[in-house]
Short mmCIF file of C-alpha atoms in Angstrom, two decimals:
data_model
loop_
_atom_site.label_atom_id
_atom_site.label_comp_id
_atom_site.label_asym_id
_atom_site.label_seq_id
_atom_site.Cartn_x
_atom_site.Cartn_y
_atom_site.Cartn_z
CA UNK P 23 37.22 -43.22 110.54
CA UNK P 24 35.94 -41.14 107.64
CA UNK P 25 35.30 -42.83 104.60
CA UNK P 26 36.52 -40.94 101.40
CA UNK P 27 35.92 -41.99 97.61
CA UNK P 28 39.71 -43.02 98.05
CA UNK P 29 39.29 -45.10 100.76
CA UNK P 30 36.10 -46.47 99.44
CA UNK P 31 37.57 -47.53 96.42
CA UNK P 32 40.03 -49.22 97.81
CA UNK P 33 37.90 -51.24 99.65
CA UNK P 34 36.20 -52.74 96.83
CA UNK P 35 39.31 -53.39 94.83
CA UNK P 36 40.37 -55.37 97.46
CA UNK P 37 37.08 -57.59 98.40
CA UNK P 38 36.82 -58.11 94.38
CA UNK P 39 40.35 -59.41 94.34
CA UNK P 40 38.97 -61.62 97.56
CA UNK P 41 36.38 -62.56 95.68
CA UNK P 42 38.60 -63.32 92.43
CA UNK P 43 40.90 -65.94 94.67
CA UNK P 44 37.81 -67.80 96.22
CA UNK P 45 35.99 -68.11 92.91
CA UNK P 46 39.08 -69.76 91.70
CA UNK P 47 39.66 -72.08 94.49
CA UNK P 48 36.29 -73.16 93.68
CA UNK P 49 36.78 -73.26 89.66
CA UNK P 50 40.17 -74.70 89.05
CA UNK P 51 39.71 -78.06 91.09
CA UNK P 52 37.04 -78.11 88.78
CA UNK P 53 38.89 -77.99 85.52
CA UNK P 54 40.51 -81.22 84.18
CA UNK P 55 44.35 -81.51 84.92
CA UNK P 56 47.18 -81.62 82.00
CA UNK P 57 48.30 -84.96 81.52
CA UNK P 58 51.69 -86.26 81.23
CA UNK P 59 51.51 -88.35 78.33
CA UNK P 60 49.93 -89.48 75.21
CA UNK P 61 50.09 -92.48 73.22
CA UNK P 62 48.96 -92.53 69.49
CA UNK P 63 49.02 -94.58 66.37
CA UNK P 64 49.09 -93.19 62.43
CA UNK P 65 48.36 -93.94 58.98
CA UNK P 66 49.13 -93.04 55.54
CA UNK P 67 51.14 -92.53 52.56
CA UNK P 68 55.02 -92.75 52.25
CA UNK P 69 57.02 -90.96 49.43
CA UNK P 70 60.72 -90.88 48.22
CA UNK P 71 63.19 -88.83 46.49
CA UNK P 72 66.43 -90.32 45.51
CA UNK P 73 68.83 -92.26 43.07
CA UNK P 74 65.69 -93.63 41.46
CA UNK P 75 63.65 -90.61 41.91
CA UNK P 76 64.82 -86.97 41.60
CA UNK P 77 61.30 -84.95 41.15
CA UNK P 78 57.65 -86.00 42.10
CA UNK P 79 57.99 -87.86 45.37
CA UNK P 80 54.43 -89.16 44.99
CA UNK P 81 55.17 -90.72 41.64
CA UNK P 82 54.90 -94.14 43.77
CA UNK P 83 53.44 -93.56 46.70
CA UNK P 84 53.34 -96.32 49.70
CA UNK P 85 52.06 -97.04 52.51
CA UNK P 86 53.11 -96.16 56.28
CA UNK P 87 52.19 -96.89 59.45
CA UNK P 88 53.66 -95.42 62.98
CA UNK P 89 52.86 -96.21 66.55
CA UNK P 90 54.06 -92.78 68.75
CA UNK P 91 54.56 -91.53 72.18
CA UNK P 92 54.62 -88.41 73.90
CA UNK P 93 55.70 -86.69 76.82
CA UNK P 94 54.18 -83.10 77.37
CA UNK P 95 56.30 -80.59 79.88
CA UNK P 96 53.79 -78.04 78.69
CA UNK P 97 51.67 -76.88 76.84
CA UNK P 98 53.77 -75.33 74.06
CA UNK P 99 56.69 -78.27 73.81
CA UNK P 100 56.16 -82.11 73.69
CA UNK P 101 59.22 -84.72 73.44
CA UNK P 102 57.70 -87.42 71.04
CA UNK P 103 59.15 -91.50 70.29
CA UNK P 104 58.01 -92.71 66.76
CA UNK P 105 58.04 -95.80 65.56
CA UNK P 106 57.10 -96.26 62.29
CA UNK P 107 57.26 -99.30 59.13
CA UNK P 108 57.05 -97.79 55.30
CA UNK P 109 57.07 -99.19 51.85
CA UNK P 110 59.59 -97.34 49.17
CA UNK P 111 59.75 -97.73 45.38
CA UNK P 112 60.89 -95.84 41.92
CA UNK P 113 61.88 -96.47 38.92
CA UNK P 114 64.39 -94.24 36.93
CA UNK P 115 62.40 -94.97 33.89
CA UNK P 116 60.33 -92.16 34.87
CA UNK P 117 63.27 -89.68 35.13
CA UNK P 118 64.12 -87.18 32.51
CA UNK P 119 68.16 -87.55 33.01
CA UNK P 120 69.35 -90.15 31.31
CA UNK P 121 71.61 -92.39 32.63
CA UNK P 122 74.98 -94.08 31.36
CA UNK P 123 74.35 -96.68 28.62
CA UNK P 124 71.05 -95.88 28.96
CA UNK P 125 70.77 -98.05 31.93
CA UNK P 126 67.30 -98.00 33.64
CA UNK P 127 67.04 -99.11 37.33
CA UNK P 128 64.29 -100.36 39.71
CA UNK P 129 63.10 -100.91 43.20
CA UNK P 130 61.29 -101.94 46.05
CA UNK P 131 62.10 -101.43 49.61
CA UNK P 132 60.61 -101.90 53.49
CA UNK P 133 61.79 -99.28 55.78
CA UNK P 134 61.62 -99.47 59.78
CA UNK P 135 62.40 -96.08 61.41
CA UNK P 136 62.81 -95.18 64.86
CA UNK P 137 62.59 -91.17 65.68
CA UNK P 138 62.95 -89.34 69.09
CA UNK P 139 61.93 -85.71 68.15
CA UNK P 140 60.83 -82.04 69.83
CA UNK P 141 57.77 -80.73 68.84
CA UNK P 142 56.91 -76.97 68.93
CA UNK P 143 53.22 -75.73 69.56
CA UNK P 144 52.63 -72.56 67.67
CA UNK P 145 49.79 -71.94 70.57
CA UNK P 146 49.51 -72.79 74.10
CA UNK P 147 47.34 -76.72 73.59
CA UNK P 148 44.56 -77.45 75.76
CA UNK P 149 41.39 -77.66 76.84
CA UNK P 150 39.30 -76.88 79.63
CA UNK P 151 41.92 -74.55 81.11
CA UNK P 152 40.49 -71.21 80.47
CA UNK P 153 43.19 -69.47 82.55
CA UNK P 154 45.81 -70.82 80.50
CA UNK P 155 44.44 -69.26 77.11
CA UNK P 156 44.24 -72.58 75.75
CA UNK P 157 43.70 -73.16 72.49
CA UNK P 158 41.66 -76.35 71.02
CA UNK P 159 44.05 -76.78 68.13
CA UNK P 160 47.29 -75.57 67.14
CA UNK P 161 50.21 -76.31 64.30
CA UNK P 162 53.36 -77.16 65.49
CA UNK P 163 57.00 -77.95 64.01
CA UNK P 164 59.09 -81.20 64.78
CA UNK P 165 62.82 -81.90 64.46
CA UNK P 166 64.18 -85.09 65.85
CA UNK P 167 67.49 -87.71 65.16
CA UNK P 168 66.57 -91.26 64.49
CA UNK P 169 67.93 -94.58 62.95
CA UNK P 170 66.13 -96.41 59.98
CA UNK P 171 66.43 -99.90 58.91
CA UNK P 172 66.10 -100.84 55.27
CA UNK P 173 65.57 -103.90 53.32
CA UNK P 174 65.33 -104.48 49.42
CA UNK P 175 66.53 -107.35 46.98
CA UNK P 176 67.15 -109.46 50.28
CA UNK P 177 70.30 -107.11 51.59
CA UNK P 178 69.70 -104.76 54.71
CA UNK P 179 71.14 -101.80 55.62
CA UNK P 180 71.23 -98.98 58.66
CA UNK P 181 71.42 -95.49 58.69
CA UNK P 182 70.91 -92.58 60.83
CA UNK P 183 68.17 -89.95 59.88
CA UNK P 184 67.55 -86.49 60.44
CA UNK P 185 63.22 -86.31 60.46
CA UNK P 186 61.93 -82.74 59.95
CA UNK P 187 58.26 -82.20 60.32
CA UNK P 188 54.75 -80.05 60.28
CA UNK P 189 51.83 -80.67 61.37
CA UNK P 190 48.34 -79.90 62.87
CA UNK P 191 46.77 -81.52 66.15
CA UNK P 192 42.91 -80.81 66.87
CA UNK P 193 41.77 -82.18 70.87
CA UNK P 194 38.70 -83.63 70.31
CA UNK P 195 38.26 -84.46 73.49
CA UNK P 196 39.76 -83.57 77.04
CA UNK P 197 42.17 -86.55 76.37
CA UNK P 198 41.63 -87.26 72.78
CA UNK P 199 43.68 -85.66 69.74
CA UNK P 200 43.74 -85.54 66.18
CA UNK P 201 46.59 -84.91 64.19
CA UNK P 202 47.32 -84.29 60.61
CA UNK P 203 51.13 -84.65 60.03
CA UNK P 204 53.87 -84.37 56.73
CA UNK P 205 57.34 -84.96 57.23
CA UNK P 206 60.90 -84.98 55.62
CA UNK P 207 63.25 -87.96 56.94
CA UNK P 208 66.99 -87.40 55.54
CA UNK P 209 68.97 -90.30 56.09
CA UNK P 210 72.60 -90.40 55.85
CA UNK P 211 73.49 -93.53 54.18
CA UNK P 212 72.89 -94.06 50.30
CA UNK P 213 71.11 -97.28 50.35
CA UNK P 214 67.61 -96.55 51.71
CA UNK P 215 66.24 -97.69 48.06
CA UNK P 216 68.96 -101.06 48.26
CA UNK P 217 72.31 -101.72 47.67
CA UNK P 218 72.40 -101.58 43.94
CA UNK P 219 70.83 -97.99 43.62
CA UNK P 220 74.34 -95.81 44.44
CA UNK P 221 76.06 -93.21 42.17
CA UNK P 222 74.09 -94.12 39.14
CA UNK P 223 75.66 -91.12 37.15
CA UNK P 224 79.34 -92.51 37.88
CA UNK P 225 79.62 -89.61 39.97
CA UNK P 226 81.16 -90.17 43.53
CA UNK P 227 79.96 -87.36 46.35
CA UNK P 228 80.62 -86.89 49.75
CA UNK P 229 78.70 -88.99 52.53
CA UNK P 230 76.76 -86.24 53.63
CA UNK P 231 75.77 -85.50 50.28
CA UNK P 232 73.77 -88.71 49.60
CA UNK P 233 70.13 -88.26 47.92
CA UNK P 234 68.13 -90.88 49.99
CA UNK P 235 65.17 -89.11 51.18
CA UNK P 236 61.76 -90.37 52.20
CA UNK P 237 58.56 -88.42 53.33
CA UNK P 238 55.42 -89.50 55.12
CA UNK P 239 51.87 -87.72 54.90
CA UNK P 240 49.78 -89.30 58.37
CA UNK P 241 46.67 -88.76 59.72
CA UNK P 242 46.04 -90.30 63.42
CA UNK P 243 44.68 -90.24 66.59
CA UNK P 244 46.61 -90.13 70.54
CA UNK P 245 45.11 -90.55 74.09
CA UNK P 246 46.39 -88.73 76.88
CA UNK P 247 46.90 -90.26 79.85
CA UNK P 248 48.80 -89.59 83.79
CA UNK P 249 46.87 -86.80 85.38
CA UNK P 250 49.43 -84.18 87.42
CA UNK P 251 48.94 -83.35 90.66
CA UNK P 252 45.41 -81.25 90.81
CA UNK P 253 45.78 -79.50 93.75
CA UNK P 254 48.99 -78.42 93.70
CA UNK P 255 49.44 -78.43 90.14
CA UNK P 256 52.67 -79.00 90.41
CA UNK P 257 54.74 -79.07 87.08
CA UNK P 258 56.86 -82.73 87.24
#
């Protein structure tokens, strides 16, 4: 057989593509696997805008505190549980409207939310995983239905809530992440900030058109946990 430039480079291609395959049978067991879940708690301040509080939502801030979990298809989507308890408050005496009679309102109130949301990774979010492109931190976008619990001057009440959220997650480690997170909760029912806080202007408006808002601004920490399958890696 007579060995031409053509043939010859053929040859090489294909023992460098050989070559290519064995080096990663030998790297990828190597690598850390993707894990299934994660399980995470946060803390930090809660906000509202409402009946009681139509600009800053800061002007009394609380405190919130949320215990989450995730389950990770990928590495671009996650399907995330929150659980989460949050103090409310305002005071229309900081309001420029004024209201009828001159009437100035108050409040305090303890919400307990429960969210189920999808979260969005702007990149693919890993480490270790080189062949992935992986990236060590990414921002992402959430949108979720939940129901929140609220009580305030003794009286509870239940509504369901729309959250809507940003946020940034940092892997520290192979399984542990840091996360910086603010978020927009609509819920539709007009008593979030109690019973007595409804149509202050006299002015009745449509169910979905309530003004019962609250916001949380977390910082917090997850672990990942349940390895896949490493030699397969199989995608359950």
């Amino acid at each position: 057989m007579v060995l031409t430039p053509q043939t010859a480079f053929c040859c090489v291609r294909r023992l460098m593509a050989v070559a290519a395959l064995s080096l990663c049978a030998v790297v990828l067991p190597a690598q850390s696997a993707p894990y299934k879940f994660d399980i995470g708690a946060q803390l930090g301040m809660s906000g509202y805008i409402g009946d009681a509080n139509r600009a800053n939502m800061y002007s009394h801030p609380g405190f919130t505190g949320e215990l989450s979990m995730r389950w990770l298809p990928d590495t671009r989507w996650a399907v995330r549980g929150v659980l989460s308890t949050l103090g409310l408050s305002g005071n229309t005496a900081d309001m420029t409207d004024v209201l009828p009679g001159g009437a100035q309102y108050d409040f305090t109130s303890q919400v307990y939310s429960l969210d189920v949301r999808g979260e969005f990774n702007f990149f693919p979010y890993g480490i270790g995983e080189t062949y992935k492109r992986l990236r060590r931190w990414s921002p992402y976008l959430a949108v979720g239905v939940g129901v929140c619990v609220s009580s305030s001057g003794g009286k509870t009440s239940a509504a369901p809530t729309l959250p809507l959220g940003v946020g940034l997650k940092f892997k520290a480690t192979q399984r542990l992440n840091l996360g910086l997170e603010f978020s927009m909760t609509k819920a539709f029912g007009d008593h979030v900030d109690g019973p007595d806080l409804s149509d202050l202007n006299q002015i009745k408006t449509a169910f979905y058109k309530n003004t019962d808002w609250f916001s949380r601004l977390t910082v917090g920490i997850s672990y990942e946990f349940g390895p896949r399958c490493e030699t397969c890696h199989y995608v359950d």
